[in-house]
mmCIF file of C-alpha atoms and ligand atoms in Angstrom:
data_model
loop_
_atom_site.group_PDB
_atom_site.id
_atom_site.type_symbol
_atom_site.label_atom_id
_atom_site.label_comp_id
_atom_site.label_asym_id
_atom_site.label_seq_id
_atom_site.Cartn_x
_atom_site.Cartn_y
_atom_site.Cartn_z
ATOM 1 C CA UNK A 293 85.733 98.182 189.312
ATOM 2 C CA UNK A 294 88.810 98.743 191.610
ATOM 3 C CA UNK A 295 91.284 101.196 190.284
ATOM 4 C CA UNK A 296 94.185 99.507 188.329
ATOM 5 C CA UNK A 297 97.260 100.507 186.660
ATOM 6 C CA UNK A 298 98.099 100.064 182.947
ATOM 7 C CA UNK A 299 100.350 97.050 183.736
ATOM 8 C CA UNK A 300 97.818 95.473 186.068
ATOM 9 C CA UNK A 301 94.858 95.971 183.388
ATOM 10 C CA UNK A 302 96.901 94.426 180.660
ATOM 11 C CA UNK A 303 97.787 91.439 182.924
ATOM 12 C CA UNK A 304 94.163 90.978 183.882
ATOM 13 C CA UNK A 305 92.981 91.253 180.423
ATOM 14 C CA UNK A 306 95.512 88.861 179.117
ATOM 15 C CA UNK A 307 94.366 86.358 181.752
ATOM 16 C CA UNK A 308 90.691 86.670 180.738
ATOM 17 C CA UNK A 309 91.555 86.153 177.200
ATOM 18 C CA UNK A 310 93.840 83.100 178.111
ATOM 19 C CA UNK A 311 91.455 81.430 180.572
ATOM 20 C CA UNK A 312 88.031 81.837 179.030
ATOM 21 C CA UNK A 313 85.937 78.632 178.390
ATOM 22 C CA UNK A 314 84.574 79.547 174.924
ATOM 23 C CA UNK A 315 85.473 77.855 171.647
ATOM 24 C CA UNK A 316 87.988 80.633 170.572
ATOM 25 C CA UNK A 317 91.618 80.424 170.950
ATOM 26 C CA UNK A 318 93.787 83.510 171.347
ATOM 27 C CA UNK A 319 97.213 82.824 170.059
ATOM 28 C CA UNK A 320 98.791 85.626 171.898
ATOM 29 C CA UNK A 321 96.509 86.789 174.682
ATOM 30 C CA UNK A 322 99.134 89.273 176.131
ATOM 31 C CA UNK A 323 99.645 90.850 172.740
ATOM 32 C CA UNK A 324 95.929 91.281 172.162
ATOM 33 C CA UNK A 325 95.575 92.709 175.693
ATOM 34 C CA UNK A 326 98.157 95.252 174.941
ATOM 35 C CA UNK A 327 96.576 96.215 171.540
ATOM 36 C CA UNK A 328 93.106 96.558 173.194
ATOM 37 C CA UNK A 329 94.316 98.462 176.382
ATOM 38 C CA UNK A 330 96.599 100.647 174.160
ATOM 39 C CA UNK A 331 93.583 101.475 171.910
ATOM 40 C CA UNK A 332 91.533 102.485 174.937
ATOM 41 C CA UNK A 333 94.057 104.555 176.774
ATOM 42 C CA UNK A 334 95.343 105.886 173.470
ATOM 43 C CA UNK A 335 99.006 104.856 173.931
ATOM 44 C CA UNK A 336 101.587 103.204 171.753
ATOM 45 C CA UNK A 337 103.244 99.979 172.921
ATOM 46 C CA UNK A 338 106.307 101.912 174.095
ATOM 47 C CA UNK A 339 104.181 104.355 175.995
ATOM 48 C CA UNK A 340 102.419 101.477 177.681
ATOM 49 C CA UNK A 341 105.698 100.356 179.032
ATOM 50 C CA UNK A 342 106.838 103.955 180.137
ATOM 51 C CA UNK A 343 103.554 104.626 181.714
ATOM 52 C CA UNK A 344 103.012 101.065 183.147
ATOM 53 C CA UNK A 345 102.254 102.478 186.720
ATOM 54 C CA UNK A 346 99.815 105.060 185.590
ATOM 55 C CA UNK A 347 96.176 104.431 186.866
ATOM 56 C CA UNK A 348 93.324 104.125 184.375
ATOM 57 C CA UNK A 349 90.244 106.073 184.805
ATOM 58 C CA UNK A 350 87.035 104.206 185.648
ATOM 59 C CA UNK A 351 85.328 105.209 182.322
ATOM 60 C CA UNK A 352 88.250 103.946 180.263
ATOM 61 C CA UNK A 353 88.228 100.669 182.368
ATOM 62 C CA UNK A 354 84.806 100.220 181.340
ATOM 63 C CA UNK A 355 85.635 100.735 177.629
ATOM 64 C CA UNK A 356 88.374 98.157 177.988
ATOM 65 C CA UNK A 357 85.929 95.713 179.656
ATOM 66 C CA UNK A 358 83.564 96.271 176.672
ATOM 67 C CA UNK A 359 86.385 95.711 174.089
ATOM 68 C CA UNK A 360 87.335 92.385 175.907
ATOM 69 C CA UNK A 361 83.826 91.200 175.822
ATOM 70 C CA UNK A 362 83.493 91.968 172.160
ATOM 71 C CA UNK A 363 86.848 90.042 171.537
ATOM 72 C CA UNK A 364 85.598 87.207 173.667
ATOM 73 C CA UNK A 365 82.419 87.107 171.334
ATOM 74 C CA UNK A 366 84.891 86.480 168.492
ATOM 75 C CA UNK A 367 84.818 89.885 166.863
ATOM 76 C CA UNK A 368 88.049 90.470 165.006
ATOM 77 C CA UNK A 369 90.558 92.724 166.951
ATOM 78 C CA UNK A 370 90.740 95.142 163.755
ATOM 79 C CA UNK A 371 86.927 95.867 163.874
ATOM 80 C CA UNK A 372 87.207 96.635 167.609
ATOM 81 C CA UNK A 373 90.020 99.115 167.269
ATOM 82 C CA UNK A 374 89.060 100.167 163.849
ATOM 83 C CA UNK A 375 92.156 99.759 161.878
ATOM 84 C CA UNK A 376 94.890 97.229 160.771
ATOM 85 C CA UNK A 377 98.407 97.256 159.575
ATOM 86 C CA UNK A 378 99.062 96.134 156.006
ATOM 87 C CA UNK A 379 102.330 96.276 154.095
ATOM 88 C CA UNK A 380 103.939 99.620 155.435
ATOM 89 C CA UNK A 381 100.419 101.320 155.853
ATOM 90 C CA UNK A 382 97.852 101.617 158.699
ATOM 91 C CA UNK A 383 94.346 101.176 157.199
ATOM 92 C CA UNK A 384 90.998 101.995 158.681
ATOM 93 C CA UNK A 385 88.609 98.967 158.395
ATOM 94 C CA UNK A 386 84.827 98.759 158.428
ATOM 95 C CA UNK A 387 82.203 96.041 158.499
ATOM 96 C CA UNK A 388 81.456 96.780 154.753
ATOM 97 C CA UNK A 389 84.587 94.925 153.591
ATOM 98 C CA UNK A 390 87.343 92.547 154.313
ATOM 99 C CA UNK A 391 90.076 93.222 156.996
ATOM 100 C CA UNK A 392 93.428 93.117 154.966
ATOM 101 C CA UNK A 393 95.310 89.915 155.543
ATOM 102 C CA UNK A 394 99.049 89.323 155.381
ATOM 103 C CA UNK A 395 98.370 86.746 152.681
ATOM 104 C CA UNK A 396 97.688 89.535 150.322
ATOM 105 C CA UNK A 397 101.192 90.829 150.758
ATOM 106 C CA UNK A 398 102.317 87.876 148.429
ATOM 107 C CA UNK A 399 100.401 89.677 145.688
ATOM 108 C CA UNK A 400 102.135 92.960 146.430
ATOM 109 C CA UNK A 401 105.549 91.269 146.420
ATOM 110 C CA UNK A 402 104.690 89.463 143.086
ATOM 111 C CA UNK A 403 103.820 92.804 141.500
ATOM 112 C CA UNK A 404 107.024 94.461 142.796
ATOM 113 C CA UNK A 405 108.954 91.733 140.966
ATOM 114 C CA UNK A 406 107.470 92.374 137.560
ATOM 115 C CA UNK A 407 109.152 94.336 134.777
ATOM 116 C CA UNK A 408 106.460 97.279 134.671
ATOM 117 C CA UNK A 409 107.081 100.680 133.420
ATOM 118 C CA UNK A 410 107.501 103.500 135.921
ATOM 119 C CA UNK A 411 104.443 105.395 134.467
ATOM 120 C CA UNK A 412 102.047 102.316 134.462
ATOM 121 C CA UNK A 413 98.341 102.505 134.786
ATOM 122 C CA UNK A 414 96.993 100.050 137.170
ATOM 123 C CA UNK A 415 93.543 99.122 138.420
ATOM 124 C CA UNK A 416 92.878 97.200 141.731
ATOM 125 C CA UNK A 417 89.333 95.391 141.310
ATOM 126 C CA UNK A 418 87.436 94.993 144.660
ATOM 127 C CA UNK A 419 89.813 97.299 146.418
ATOM 128 C CA UNK A 420 87.991 97.124 149.920
ATOM 129 C CA UNK A 421 90.139 99.321 152.293
ATOM 130 C CA UNK A 422 92.442 100.086 149.437
ATOM 131 C CA UNK A 423 95.006 97.758 150.783
ATOM 132 C CA UNK A 424 96.461 96.744 147.371
ATOM 133 C CA UNK A 425 95.877 99.942 145.589
ATOM 134 C CA UNK A 426 97.519 102.050 148.396
ATOM 135 C CA UNK A 427 100.454 99.680 148.916
ATOM 136 C CA UNK A 428 101.278 99.815 145.170
ATOM 137 C CA UNK A 429 100.949 103.612 145.096
ATOM 138 C CA UNK A 430 103.267 103.852 148.201
ATOM 139 C CA UNK A 431 105.867 101.787 146.356
ATOM 140 C CA UNK A 432 105.423 103.262 142.901
ATOM 141 C CA UNK A 433 104.476 106.851 143.299
ATOM 142 C CA UNK A 434 104.467 107.453 139.572
ATOM 143 C CA UNK A 435 102.012 104.635 138.802
ATOM 144 C CA UNK A 436 98.496 105.890 138.060
ATOM 145 C CA UNK A 437 96.541 103.536 140.411
ATOM 146 C CA UNK A 438 92.825 103.144 140.408
ATOM 147 C CA UNK A 439 90.890 101.177 142.990
ATOM 148 C CA UNK A 440 87.293 100.197 142.351
ATOM 149 C CA UNK A 441 84.635 98.511 144.527
ATOM 150 C CA UNK A 442 81.027 98.205 144.124
ATOM 151 C CA UNK A 443 79.711 100.038 147.301
ATOM 152 C CA UNK A 444 79.984 103.597 147.915
ATOM 153 C CA UNK A 445 80.770 103.225 151.708
ATOM 154 C CA UNK A 446 83.775 101.083 150.682
ATOM 155 C CA UNK A 447 85.045 103.804 148.228
ATOM 156 C CA UNK A 448 84.717 106.307 150.937
ATOM 157 C CA UNK A 449 86.816 104.121 153.351
ATOM 158 C CA UNK A 450 89.517 103.570 150.715
ATOM 159 C CA UNK A 451 89.615 107.396 150.036
ATOM 160 C CA UNK A 452 89.957 108.154 153.822
ATOM 161 C CA UNK A 453 92.851 105.587 153.857
ATOM 162 C CA UNK A 454 94.560 107.300 151.039
ATOM 163 C CA UNK A 455 94.237 110.647 152.930
ATOM 164 C CA UNK A 456 95.491 109.073 156.220
ATOM 165 C CA UNK A 457 98.592 107.583 154.537
ATOM 166 C CA UNK A 458 99.264 110.629 152.342
ATOM 167 C CA UNK A 459 98.619 108.727 148.934
ATOM 168 C CA UNK A 460 97.087 110.128 145.754
ATOM 169 C CA UNK A 461 95.424 106.909 144.707
ATOM 170 C CA UNK A 462 92.036 107.348 142.891
ATOM 171 C CA UNK A 463 88.931 105.325 143.880
ATOM 172 C CA UNK A 464 85.673 104.771 141.904
ATOM 173 C CA UNK A 465 82.496 102.902 142.574
ATOM 174 C CA UNK A 466 81.993 100.220 139.890
ATOM 175 C CA UNK A 467 80.557 96.798 139.515
ATOM 176 C CA UNK A 468 83.825 95.176 138.231
ATOM 177 C CA UNK A 469 84.659 96.739 134.840
ATOM 178 C CA UNK A 470 81.296 98.468 134.326
ATOM 179 C CA UNK A 471 82.508 102.025 134.940
ATOM 180 C CA UNK A 472 85.802 101.444 133.127
ATOM 181 C CA UNK A 473 84.385 101.778 129.620
ATOM 182 C CA UNK A 474 87.147 101.875 127.083
ATOM 183 C CA UNK A 475 90.066 102.252 129.702
ATOM 184 C CA UNK A 476 93.046 99.854 129.263
ATOM 185 C CA UNK A 477 95.729 99.235 131.882
ATOM 186 C CA UNK A 478 99.295 97.940 132.116
ATOM 187 C CA UNK A 479 98.307 95.891 135.072
ATOM 188 C CA UNK A 480 95.060 94.559 136.657
ATOM 189 C CA UNK A 481 95.355 93.211 140.185
ATOM 190 C CA UNK A 482 92.643 91.753 142.317
ATOM 191 C CA UNK A 483 91.996 89.918 145.527
ATOM 192 C CA UNK A 484 88.346 89.092 144.747
ATOM 193 C CA UNK A 485 85.813 87.146 146.733
ATOM 194 C CA UNK A 486 86.980 83.480 146.096
ATOM 195 C CA UNK A 487 85.443 81.354 149.015
ATOM 196 C CA UNK A 488 82.871 78.834 148.096
ATOM 197 C CA UNK A 489 79.386 80.045 149.260
ATOM 198 C CA UNK A 490 78.906 76.795 151.457
ATOM 199 C CA UNK A 491 82.449 76.698 152.893
ATOM 200 C CA UNK A 492 82.561 75.724 156.624
ATOM 201 C CA UNK A 493 85.379 78.295 157.079
ATOM 202 C CA UNK A 494 82.656 80.998 156.790
ATOM 203 C CA UNK A 495 81.535 79.904 160.233
ATOM 204 C CA UNK A 496 84.924 80.294 161.788
ATOM 205 C CA UNK A 497 87.023 82.973 163.280
ATOM 206 C CA UNK A 498 87.116 86.529 161.739
ATOM 207 C CA UNK A 499 85.065 85.229 158.591
ATOM 208 C CA UNK A 500 81.960 85.187 160.689
ATOM 209 C CA UNK A 501 82.081 88.958 161.113
ATOM 210 C CA UNK A 502 83.084 89.976 157.616
ATOM 211 C CA UNK A 503 80.404 90.616 154.696
ATOM 212 C CA UNK A 504 79.699 87.673 152.433
ATOM 213 C CA UNK A 505 79.935 90.107 149.569
ATOM 214 C CA UNK A 506 83.701 90.335 150.186
ATOM 215 C CA UNK A 507 84.304 86.709 150.691
ATOM 216 C CA UNK A 508 82.035 84.372 148.544
ATOM 217 C CA UNK A 509 81.546 83.739 144.957
ATOM 218 C CA UNK A 510 79.471 81.219 143.100
ATOM 219 C CA UNK A 511 80.769 78.402 140.903
ATOM 220 C CA UNK A 512 83.004 76.778 143.607
ATOM 221 C CA UNK A 513 84.384 80.402 144.469
ATOM 222 C CA UNK A 514 85.464 80.908 140.860
ATOM 223 C CA UNK A 515 82.644 83.091 139.487
ATOM 224 C CA UNK A 516 84.132 86.499 140.064
ATOM 225 C CA UNK A 517 87.641 85.391 138.996
ATOM 226 C CA UNK A 518 86.086 84.144 135.709
ATOM 227 C CA UNK A 519 84.461 87.499 135.078
ATOM 228 C CA UNK A 520 87.634 89.464 135.948
ATOM 229 C CA UNK A 521 89.748 87.200 133.526
ATOM 230 C CA UNK A 522 87.284 87.147 130.748
ATOM 231 C CA UNK A 523 86.222 90.754 130.635
ATOM 232 C CA UNK A 524 89.834 91.762 131.526
ATOM 233 C CA UNK A 525 90.808 91.212 127.843
ATOM 234 C CA UNK A 526 88.891 94.447 126.991
ATOM 235 C CA UNK A 527 90.822 96.434 129.664
ATOM 236 C CA UNK A 528 94.503 95.253 129.179
ATOM 237 C CA UNK A 529 96.981 96.785 126.959
ATOM 238 C CA UNK A 530 99.162 94.532 124.789
ATOM 239 C CA UNK A 531 101.752 92.679 126.960
ATOM 240 C CA UNK A 532 99.974 93.710 130.170
ATOM 241 C CA UNK A 533 99.791 91.657 133.434
ATOM 242 C CA UNK A 534 96.838 90.360 135.317
ATOM 243 C CA UNK A 535 97.745 89.237 139.021
ATOM 244 C CA UNK A 536 95.112 87.431 141.051
ATOM 245 C CA UNK A 537 94.998 86.314 144.735
ATOM 246 C CA UNK A 538 93.101 83.129 145.180
ATOM 247 C CA UNK A 539 92.490 80.189 147.434
ATOM 248 C CA UNK A 540 95.117 77.441 148.059
ATOM 249 C CA UNK A 541 93.254 74.907 145.839
ATOM 250 C CA UNK A 542 92.249 77.323 142.945
ATOM 251 C CA UNK A 543 95.543 77.631 141.023
ATOM 252 C CA UNK A 544 94.799 74.729 138.504
ATOM 253 C CA UNK A 545 91.269 75.960 137.584
ATOM 254 C CA UNK A 546 92.352 79.525 137.368
ATOM 255 C CA UNK A 547 95.239 78.602 135.146
ATOM 256 C CA UNK A 548 92.797 76.757 132.894
ATOM 257 C CA UNK A 549 90.626 79.817 132.604
ATOM 258 C CA UNK A 550 93.602 82.013 131.709
ATOM 259 C CA UNK A 551 94.506 79.510 128.994
ATOM 260 C CA UNK A 552 90.972 79.218 127.603
ATOM 261 C CA UNK A 553 90.828 83.072 127.413
ATOM 262 C CA UNK A 554 94.139 83.289 125.438
ATOM 263 C CA UNK A 555 96.430 84.651 128.211
ATOM 264 C CA UNK A 556 100.111 83.464 128.240
ATOM 265 C CA UNK A 557 103.182 83.271 130.653
ATOM 266 C CA UNK A 558 100.945 81.907 133.384
ATOM 267 C CA UNK A 559 102.555 81.221 136.695
ATOM 268 C CA UNK A 560 101.466 80.642 140.284
ATOM 269 C CA UNK A 561 103.320 82.026 143.408
ATOM 270 C CA UNK A 562 103.073 80.365 146.903
ATOM 271 C CA UNK A 563 102.660 82.492 150.063
ATOM 272 C CA UNK A 564 104.982 82.192 153.103
ATOM 273 C CA UNK A 565 103.128 79.134 154.257
ATOM 274 C CA UNK A 566 103.896 77.391 150.955
ATOM 275 C CA UNK A 567 100.328 77.565 149.875
ATOM 276 C CA UNK A 568 99.506 78.650 146.275
ATOM 277 C CA UNK A 569 98.165 82.246 146.703
ATOM 278 C CA UNK A 570 98.693 84.201 143.570
ATOM 279 C CA UNK A 571 98.399 83.400 139.842
ATOM 280 C CA UNK A 572 99.499 85.861 137.269
ATOM 281 C CA UNK A 573 99.402 85.984 133.486
ATOM 282 C CA UNK A 574 100.162 88.291 130.402
ATOM 283 C CA UNK A 575 97.593 89.241 127.773
ATOM 284 C CA UNK A 576 99.333 89.675 124.340
ATOM 285 C CA UNK A 577 96.461 90.180 121.957
ATOM 286 C CA UNK A 578 94.116 92.963 123.044
ATOM 287 C CA UNK A 579 90.554 92.649 121.581
HETATM 288 C C1 LIG B 667 88.367 89.699 149.281
HETATM 289 S S1 LIG B 667 87.813 91.281 149.433
HETATM 290 C C2 LIG B 667 89.419 92.128 149.071
HETATM 291 C C3 LIG B 667 89.561 93.544 149.659
HETATM 292 C C4 LIG B 667 90.923 94.117 149.421
HETATM 293 N N1 LIG B 667 91.354 94.197 148.061
HETATM 294 C C5 LIG B 667 91.888 93.321 150.232
HETATM 295 O O1 LIG B 667 92.801 92.696 149.511
HETATM 296 O O2 LIG B 667 91.996 93.363 151.405
HETATM 297 C C6 LIG B 667 86.960 91.512 147.968
HETATM 298 C C7 LIG B 667 86.381 92.891 147.590
HETATM 299 O O3 LIG B 667 85.673 92.759 146.436
HETATM 300 C C8 LIG B 667 84.544 93.640 146.321
HETATM 301 N N2 LIG B 667 83.495 93.237 145.457
HETATM 302 C C9 LIG B 667 82.715 92.138 145.554
HETATM 303 N N3 LIG B 667 82.019 92.093 144.325
HETATM 304 C C10 LIG B 667 82.279 93.209 143.643
HETATM 305 C C11 LIG B 667 81.844 93.628 142.265
HETATM 306 N N4 LIG B 667 80.912 93.146 141.626
HETATM 307 N N5 LIG B 667 82.482 94.791 141.836
HETATM 308 C C12 LIG B 667 83.430 95.369 142.615
HETATM 309 N N6 LIG B 667 83.919 94.875 143.744
HETATM 310 C C13 LIG B 667 83.359 93.907 144.318
HETATM 311 C C14 LIG B 667 84.010 93.434 147.808
HETATM 312 O O4 LIG B 667 83.197 94.579 148.150
HETATM 313 C C15 LIG B 667 85.400 93.436 148.571
HETATM 314 O O5 LIG B 667 85.807 94.687 148.926
#
């Protein structure tokens, strides 16, 4: 490989991403090239500009080539570089769980607009990287936020992210509410698996690389949501909120489940693309 500067390498990588013949489309090849090159040379975007004429060592050129090959094979950029921005945080990611999506910021905004006490207790079910739990902790430092997920590797990832972002959020391994015996919360939030098991989307884009355990649920994608709503009644204080992220076509069936289970004040919030994304409800009569 001939010696190239940072600027030349970014240009060459962007051109490879732009002109390849595969089925993938890269919306912003030059942005992706900057992210991948920046990751390999360990420089921020502004350092890439300042050091544009610096030559890149052959070993690092090889690393960049490998990263581009992985990207051309469709692997999500967050898995290649190992982290992803979410809300105001930077979160490590792993193959054990979902890469946080900007869609989920609708849930954070929804929660921020609720009249919830300053000392609230909150649980984030299926916390993954800790995206929701950590964002809420960062916004509301006095909330007692607990994130749960069912795999120990995921809990360790979320704890690392808490440390990385200087947050005191607690994480616990649990199959939904199993380890939460007797605990009641002012707020239950969740972005659970909600994709139908046979959805064609599972064979497209980033979803091909993410674990099915983070994505799919039986009963048309509603099985886990049903469990969370039904069993949630044993874990909500009087007048407490449940706020759930879901697929764009699931607001109606979820509203129905909330109603059947005795919840009230049910409403649905759309994301920035105008798609129904979050449904929330209040539980007024704890069991
Ligand atoms: C759609 S991902 C959401 C991850 C993260 N909250 C986010 O918004 O980026 C769903 C998460 O639910 C977790 N999960 C799936 N089944 C679970 C169960 N039975 N108990 C607890 N967590 C579960 C998965 O491991 C995954 O991390």
